[in-house]
mmCIF file of C-alpha atoms and ligand atoms in Angstrom:
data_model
loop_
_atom_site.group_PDB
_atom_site.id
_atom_site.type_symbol
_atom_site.label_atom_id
_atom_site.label_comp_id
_atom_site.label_asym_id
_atom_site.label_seq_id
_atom_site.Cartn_x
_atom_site.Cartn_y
_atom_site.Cartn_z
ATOM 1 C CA UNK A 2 0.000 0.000 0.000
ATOM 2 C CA UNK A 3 1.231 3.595 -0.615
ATOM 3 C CA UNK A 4 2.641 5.764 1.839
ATOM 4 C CA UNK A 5 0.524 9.037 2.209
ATOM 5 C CA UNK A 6 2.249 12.174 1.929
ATOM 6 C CA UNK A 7 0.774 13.495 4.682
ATOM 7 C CA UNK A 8 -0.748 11.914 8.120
ATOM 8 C CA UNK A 9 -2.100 13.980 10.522
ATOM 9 C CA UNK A 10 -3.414 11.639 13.609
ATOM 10 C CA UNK A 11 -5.292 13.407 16.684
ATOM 11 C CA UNK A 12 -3.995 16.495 16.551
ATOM 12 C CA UNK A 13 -4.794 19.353 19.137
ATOM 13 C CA UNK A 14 -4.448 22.686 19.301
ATOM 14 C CA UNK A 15 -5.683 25.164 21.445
ATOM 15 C CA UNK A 16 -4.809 28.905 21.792
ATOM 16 C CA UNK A 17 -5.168 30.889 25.026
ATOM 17 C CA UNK A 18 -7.135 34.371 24.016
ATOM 18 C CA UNK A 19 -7.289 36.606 27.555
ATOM 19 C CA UNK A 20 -9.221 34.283 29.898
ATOM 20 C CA UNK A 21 -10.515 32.255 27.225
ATOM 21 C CA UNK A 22 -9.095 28.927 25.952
ATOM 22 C CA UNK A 23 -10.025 28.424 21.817
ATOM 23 C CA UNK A 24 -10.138 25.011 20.749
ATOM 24 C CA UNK A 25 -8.836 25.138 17.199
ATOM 25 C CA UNK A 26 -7.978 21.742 16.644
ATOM 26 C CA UNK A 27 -9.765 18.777 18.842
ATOM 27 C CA UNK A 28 -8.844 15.372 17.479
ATOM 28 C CA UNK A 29 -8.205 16.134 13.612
ATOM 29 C CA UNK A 30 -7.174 13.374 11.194
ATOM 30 C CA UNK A 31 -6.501 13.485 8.083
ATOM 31 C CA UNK A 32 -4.614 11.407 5.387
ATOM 32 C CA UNK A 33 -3.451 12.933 1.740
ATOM 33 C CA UNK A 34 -1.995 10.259 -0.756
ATOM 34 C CA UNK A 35 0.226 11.930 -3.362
ATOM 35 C CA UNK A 36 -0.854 13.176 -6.532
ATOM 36 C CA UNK A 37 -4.350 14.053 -4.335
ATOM 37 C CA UNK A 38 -5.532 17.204 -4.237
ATOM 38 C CA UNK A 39 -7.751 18.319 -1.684
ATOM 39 C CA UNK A 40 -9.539 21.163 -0.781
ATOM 40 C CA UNK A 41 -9.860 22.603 2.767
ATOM 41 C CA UNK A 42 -13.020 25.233 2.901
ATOM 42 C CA UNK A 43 -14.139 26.710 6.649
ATOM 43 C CA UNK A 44 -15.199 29.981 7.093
ATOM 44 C CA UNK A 45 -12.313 32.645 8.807
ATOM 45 C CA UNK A 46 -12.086 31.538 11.945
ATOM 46 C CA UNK A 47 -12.433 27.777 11.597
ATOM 47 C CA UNK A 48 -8.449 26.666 11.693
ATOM 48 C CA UNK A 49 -7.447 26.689 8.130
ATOM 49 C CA UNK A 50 -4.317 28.159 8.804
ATOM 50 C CA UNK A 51 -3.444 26.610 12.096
ATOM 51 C CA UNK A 52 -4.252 23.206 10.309
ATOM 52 C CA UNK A 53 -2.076 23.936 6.993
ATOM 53 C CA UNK A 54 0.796 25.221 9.845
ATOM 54 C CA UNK A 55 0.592 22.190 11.509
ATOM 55 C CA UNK A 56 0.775 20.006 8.549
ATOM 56 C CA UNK A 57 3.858 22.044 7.332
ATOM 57 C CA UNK A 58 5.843 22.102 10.399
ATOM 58 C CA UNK A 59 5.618 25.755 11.134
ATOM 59 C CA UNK A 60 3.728 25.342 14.433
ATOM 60 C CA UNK A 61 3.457 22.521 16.957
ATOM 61 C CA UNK A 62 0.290 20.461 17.640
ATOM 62 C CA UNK A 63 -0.100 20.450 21.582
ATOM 63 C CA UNK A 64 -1.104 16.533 20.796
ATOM 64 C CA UNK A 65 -1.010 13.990 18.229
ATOM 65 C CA UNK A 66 1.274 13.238 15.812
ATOM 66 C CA UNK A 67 1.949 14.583 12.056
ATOM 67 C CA UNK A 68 3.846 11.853 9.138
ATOM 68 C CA UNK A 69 5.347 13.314 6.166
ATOM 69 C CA UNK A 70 5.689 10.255 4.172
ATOM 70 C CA UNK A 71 7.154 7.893 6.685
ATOM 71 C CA UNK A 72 8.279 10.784 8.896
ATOM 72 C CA UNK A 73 6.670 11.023 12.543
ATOM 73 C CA UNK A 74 7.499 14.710 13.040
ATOM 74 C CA UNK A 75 6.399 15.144 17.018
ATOM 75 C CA UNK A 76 9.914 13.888 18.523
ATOM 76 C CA UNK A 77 12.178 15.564 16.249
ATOM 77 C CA UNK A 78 14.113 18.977 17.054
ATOM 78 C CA UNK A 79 13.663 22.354 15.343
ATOM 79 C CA UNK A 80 16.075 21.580 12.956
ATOM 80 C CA UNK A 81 15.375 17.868 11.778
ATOM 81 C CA UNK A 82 11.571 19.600 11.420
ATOM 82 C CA UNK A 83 13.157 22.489 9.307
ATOM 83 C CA UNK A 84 15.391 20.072 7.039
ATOM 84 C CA UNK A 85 12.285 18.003 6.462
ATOM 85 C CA UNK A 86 10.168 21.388 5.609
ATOM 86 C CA UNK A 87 12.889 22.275 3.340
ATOM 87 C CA UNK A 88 12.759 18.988 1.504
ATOM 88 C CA UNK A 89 9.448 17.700 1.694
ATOM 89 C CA UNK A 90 6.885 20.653 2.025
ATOM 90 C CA UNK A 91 6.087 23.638 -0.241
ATOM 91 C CA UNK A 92 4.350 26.865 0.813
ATOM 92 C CA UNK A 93 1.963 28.907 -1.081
ATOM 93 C CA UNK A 94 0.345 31.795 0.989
ATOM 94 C CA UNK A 95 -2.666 34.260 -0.218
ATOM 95 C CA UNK A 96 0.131 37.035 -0.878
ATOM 96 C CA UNK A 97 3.154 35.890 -2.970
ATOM 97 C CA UNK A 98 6.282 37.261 -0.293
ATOM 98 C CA UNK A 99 8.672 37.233 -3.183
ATOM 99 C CA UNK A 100 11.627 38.887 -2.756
ATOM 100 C CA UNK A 101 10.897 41.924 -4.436
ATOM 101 C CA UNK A 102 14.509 42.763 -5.818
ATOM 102 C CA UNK A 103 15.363 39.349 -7.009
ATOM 103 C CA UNK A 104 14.004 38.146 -10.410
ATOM 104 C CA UNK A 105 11.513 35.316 -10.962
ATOM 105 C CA UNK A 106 14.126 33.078 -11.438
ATOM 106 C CA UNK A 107 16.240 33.937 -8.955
ATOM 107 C CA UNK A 108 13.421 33.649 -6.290
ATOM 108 C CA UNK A 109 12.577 29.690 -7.895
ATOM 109 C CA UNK A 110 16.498 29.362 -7.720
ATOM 110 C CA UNK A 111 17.616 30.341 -4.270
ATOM 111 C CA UNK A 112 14.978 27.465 -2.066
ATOM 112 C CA UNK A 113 17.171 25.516 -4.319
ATOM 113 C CA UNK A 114 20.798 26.851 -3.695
ATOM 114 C CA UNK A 115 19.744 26.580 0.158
ATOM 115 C CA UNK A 116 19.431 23.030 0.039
ATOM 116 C CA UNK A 117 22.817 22.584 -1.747
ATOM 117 C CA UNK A 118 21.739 22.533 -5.828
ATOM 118 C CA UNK A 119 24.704 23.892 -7.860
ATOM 119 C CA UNK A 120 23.502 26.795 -9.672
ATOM 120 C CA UNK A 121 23.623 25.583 -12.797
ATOM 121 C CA UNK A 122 21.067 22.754 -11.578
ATOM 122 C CA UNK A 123 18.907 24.887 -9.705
ATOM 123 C CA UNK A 124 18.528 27.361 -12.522
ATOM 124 C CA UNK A 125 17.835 24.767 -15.095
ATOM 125 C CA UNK A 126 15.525 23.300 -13.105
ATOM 126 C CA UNK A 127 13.904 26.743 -12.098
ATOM 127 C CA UNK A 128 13.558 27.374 -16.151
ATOM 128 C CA UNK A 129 11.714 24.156 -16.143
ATOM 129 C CA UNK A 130 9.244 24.709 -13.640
ATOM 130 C CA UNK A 131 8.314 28.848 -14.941
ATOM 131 C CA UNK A 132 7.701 27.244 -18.664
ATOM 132 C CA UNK A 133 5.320 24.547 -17.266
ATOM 133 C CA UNK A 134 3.414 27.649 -15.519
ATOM 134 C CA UNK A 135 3.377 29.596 -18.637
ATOM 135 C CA UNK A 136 6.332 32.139 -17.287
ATOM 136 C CA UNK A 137 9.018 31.472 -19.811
ATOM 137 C CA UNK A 138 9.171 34.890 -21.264
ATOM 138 C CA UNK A 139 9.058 36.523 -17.587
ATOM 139 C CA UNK A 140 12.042 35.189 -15.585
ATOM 140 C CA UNK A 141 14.080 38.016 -15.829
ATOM 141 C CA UNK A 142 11.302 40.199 -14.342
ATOM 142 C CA UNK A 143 10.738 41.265 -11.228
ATOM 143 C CA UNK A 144 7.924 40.688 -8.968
ATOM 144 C CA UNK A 145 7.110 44.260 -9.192
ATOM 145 C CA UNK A 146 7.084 44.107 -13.016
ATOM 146 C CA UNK A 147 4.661 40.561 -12.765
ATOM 147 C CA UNK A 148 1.155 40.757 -12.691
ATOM 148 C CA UNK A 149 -1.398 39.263 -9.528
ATOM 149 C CA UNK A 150 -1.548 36.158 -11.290
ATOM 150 C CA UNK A 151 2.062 35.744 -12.300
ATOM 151 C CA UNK A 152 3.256 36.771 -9.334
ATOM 152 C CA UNK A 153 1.065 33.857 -7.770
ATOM 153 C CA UNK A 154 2.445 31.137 -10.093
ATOM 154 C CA UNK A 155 5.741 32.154 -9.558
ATOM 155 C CA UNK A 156 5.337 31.742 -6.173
ATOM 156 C CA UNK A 157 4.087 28.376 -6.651
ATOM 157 C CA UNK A 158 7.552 27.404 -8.898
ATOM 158 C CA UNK A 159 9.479 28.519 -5.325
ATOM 159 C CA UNK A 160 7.215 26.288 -3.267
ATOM 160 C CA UNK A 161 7.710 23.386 -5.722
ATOM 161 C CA UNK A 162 11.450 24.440 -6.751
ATOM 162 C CA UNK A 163 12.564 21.421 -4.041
ATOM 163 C CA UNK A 164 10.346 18.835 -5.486
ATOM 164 C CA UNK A 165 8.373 18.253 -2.015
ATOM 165 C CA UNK A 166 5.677 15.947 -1.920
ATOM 166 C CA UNK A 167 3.232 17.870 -0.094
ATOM 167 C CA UNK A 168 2.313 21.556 -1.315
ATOM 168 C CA UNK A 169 0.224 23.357 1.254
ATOM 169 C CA UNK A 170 -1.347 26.441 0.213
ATOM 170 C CA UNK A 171 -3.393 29.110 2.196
ATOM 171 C CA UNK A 172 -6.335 30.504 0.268
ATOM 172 C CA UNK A 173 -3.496 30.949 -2.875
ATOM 173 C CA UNK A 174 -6.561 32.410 -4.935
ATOM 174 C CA UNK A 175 -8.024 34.727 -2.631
ATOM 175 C CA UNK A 176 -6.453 37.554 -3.716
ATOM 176 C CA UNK A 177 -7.027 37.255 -7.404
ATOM 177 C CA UNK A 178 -9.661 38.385 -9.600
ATOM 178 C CA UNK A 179 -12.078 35.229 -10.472
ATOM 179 C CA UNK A 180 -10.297 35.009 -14.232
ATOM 180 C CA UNK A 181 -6.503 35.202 -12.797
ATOM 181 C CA UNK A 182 -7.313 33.150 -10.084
ATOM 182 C CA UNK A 183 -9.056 30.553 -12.617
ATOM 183 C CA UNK A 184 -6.283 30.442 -14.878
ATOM 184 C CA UNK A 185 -3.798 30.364 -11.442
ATOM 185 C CA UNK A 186 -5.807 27.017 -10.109
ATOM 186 C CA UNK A 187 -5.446 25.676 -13.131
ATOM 187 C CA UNK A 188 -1.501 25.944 -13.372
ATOM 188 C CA UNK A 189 -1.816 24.355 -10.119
ATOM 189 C CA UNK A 190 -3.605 21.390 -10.542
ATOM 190 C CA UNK A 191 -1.658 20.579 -13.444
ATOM 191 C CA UNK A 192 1.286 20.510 -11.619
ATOM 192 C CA UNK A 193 -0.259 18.956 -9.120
ATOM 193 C CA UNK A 194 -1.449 16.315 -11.392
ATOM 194 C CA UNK A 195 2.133 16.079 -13.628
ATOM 195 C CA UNK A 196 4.280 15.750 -10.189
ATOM 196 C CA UNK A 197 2.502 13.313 -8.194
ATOM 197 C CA UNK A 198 2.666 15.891 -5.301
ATOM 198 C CA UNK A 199 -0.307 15.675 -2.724
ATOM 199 C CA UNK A 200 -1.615 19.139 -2.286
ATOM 200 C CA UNK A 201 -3.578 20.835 0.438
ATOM 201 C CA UNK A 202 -5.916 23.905 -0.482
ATOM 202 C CA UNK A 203 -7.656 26.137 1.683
ATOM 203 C CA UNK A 204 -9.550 28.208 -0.179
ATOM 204 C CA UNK A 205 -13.474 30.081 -0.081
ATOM 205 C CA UNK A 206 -14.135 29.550 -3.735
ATOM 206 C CA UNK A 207 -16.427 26.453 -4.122
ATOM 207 C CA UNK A 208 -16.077 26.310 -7.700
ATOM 208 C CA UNK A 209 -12.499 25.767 -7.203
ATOM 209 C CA UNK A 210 -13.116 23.432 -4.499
ATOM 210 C CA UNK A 211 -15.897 20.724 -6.339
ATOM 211 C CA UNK A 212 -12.936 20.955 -9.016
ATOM 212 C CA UNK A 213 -10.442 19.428 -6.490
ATOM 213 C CA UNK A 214 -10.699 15.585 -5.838
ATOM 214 C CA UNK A 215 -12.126 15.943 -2.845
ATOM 215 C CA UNK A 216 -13.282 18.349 0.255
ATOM 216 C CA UNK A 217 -12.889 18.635 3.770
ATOM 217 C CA UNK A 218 -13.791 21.377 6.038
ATOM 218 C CA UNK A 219 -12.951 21.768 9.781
ATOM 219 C CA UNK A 220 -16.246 21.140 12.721
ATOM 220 C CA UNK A 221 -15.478 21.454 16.169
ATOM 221 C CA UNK A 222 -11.390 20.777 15.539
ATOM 222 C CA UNK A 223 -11.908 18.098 13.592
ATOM 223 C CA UNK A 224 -11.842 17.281 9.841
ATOM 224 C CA UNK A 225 -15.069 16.647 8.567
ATOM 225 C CA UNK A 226 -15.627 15.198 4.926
ATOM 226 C CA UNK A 227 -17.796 17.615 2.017
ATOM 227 C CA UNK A 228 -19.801 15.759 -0.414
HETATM 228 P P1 ADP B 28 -8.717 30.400 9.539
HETATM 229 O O1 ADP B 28 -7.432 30.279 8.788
HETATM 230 O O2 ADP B 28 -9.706 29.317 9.217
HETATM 231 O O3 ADP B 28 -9.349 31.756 9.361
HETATM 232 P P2 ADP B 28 -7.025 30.331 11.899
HETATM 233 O O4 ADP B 28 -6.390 29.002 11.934
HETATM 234 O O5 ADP B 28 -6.214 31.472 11.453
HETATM 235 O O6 ADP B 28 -8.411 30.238 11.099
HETATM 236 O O7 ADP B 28 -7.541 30.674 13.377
HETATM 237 C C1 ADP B 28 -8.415 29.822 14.107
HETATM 238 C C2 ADP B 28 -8.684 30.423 15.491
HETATM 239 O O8 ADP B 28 -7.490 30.402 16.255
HETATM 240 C C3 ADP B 28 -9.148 31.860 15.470
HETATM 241 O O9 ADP B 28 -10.100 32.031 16.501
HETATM 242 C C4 ADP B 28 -7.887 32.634 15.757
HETATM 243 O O10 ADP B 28 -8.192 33.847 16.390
HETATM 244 C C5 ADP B 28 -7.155 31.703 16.691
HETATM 245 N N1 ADP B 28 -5.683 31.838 16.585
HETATM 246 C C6 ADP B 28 -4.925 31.514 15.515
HETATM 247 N N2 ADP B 28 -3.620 31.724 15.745
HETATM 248 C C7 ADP B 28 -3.547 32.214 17.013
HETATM 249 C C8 ADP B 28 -2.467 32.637 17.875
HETATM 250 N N3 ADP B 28 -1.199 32.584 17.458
HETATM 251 N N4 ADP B 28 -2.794 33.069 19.113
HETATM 252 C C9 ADP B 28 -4.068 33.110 19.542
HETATM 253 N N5 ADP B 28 -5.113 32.720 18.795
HETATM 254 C C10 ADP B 28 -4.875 32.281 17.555
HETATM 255 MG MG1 MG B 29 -6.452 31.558 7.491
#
């Protein structure tokens, strides 16, 4: 049987708010088998984020336990979780964060040179990765010099520049116009679909969403199936 990508087994997370304590997560599971994609809709509020930062290794669960691939990730120190991050997991947030003075291939090329590609590798595979978005002619811009939606998909070359096998991505639509963010889900399902990588999506848009293979949404800290 095939490993999923990503495990996450009774995981709990609470935050403490003034005198209150809020329940985010209460017991969640949830299993992702690569080449999946899967679409995480909640209303603000629910634990999208807290879930996706979980999964990704940016925050700890207070309980439970989270696999990438084989990975248990609850015993291991900052910097085992930050190698695996590095290797495994790509990020794609609602705003792009790309470093605005570096070109598009530069900001697909340096994830790379920090896990030890030699340039030449890094920026070949970097080319690779902008042509299957459609950004061939636009690697020597700038972010600043990109549109929304290219600056999007170039943000989703950097979070796949590693090759991970989970991409986790934080309502990577919402701040696109319905036709940008159309044509953006579509880059991303392709290469969702082309890499075998699992793929996480929170996102509001249910059109998106019933296009995904399946959705999940958050009730009471735990992850509840959508038909
Ligand atoms: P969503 O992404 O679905 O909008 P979040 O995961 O961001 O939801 O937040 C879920 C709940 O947890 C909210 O009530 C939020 O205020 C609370 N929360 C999130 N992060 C923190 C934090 N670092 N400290 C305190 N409360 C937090
Ligand atoms: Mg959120």
């Amino acid at each position: 049987m095939a490993t999923p990508a990503l495990l996450i087994a009774n995981v709990c997370r609470a935050y403490i708010q003034g005198e209150n304590v809020v329940r985010v997560l209460a017991g969640a599971d949830l299993e992702i088998m690569p080449g999946e994609m899967v679409a995480l809709v909640a209303p603000s509020g629910a634990g999208k984020s807290t879930l996706l930062h979980i999964a990704g290794l940016l925050e700890h669960a207070d309980q439970g336990e989270v696999f990438i691939g084989d990975t248990a990730t609850a015993g291991l120190d900052d910097g085992a979780r930050t190698r695996l991050r590095r290797s495994e997991i790509g990020f794609v947030y609602q705003f792009h964060h790309l470093l605005p003075e570096f070109s598009a291939l530069e900001n697909v090329v340096l994830p790379q040179r920090i896990a030890g590609l030699p340039v030449a590798e890094a920026e070949a595979r970097a080319r690779d990765i902008l042509g299957f978005l459609g950004l061939g002619h636009r690697i020597e811009h700038r972010p600043g010099e990109l549109s929304g939606g290219e600056q999007q998909r170039v943000a989703i070359a950097r979070a796949v520049a590693n090759t991970p096998r989970l991409l986790l991505a934080d309502e990577p639509t919402g701040n696109l116009d319905p036709t940008t963010g159309e044509h953006v889900f579509a880059t991303l399902s392709a290469l969702v679909k082309q890499s075998g990588l699992a793929a996480l999506v929170a996102t509001h848009n249910l059109e998106l969403a019933a296009r995904m293979d399946r959705r999940i949404t958050l009730r009471e800290g735990r992850v509840v199936a959508l038909p």
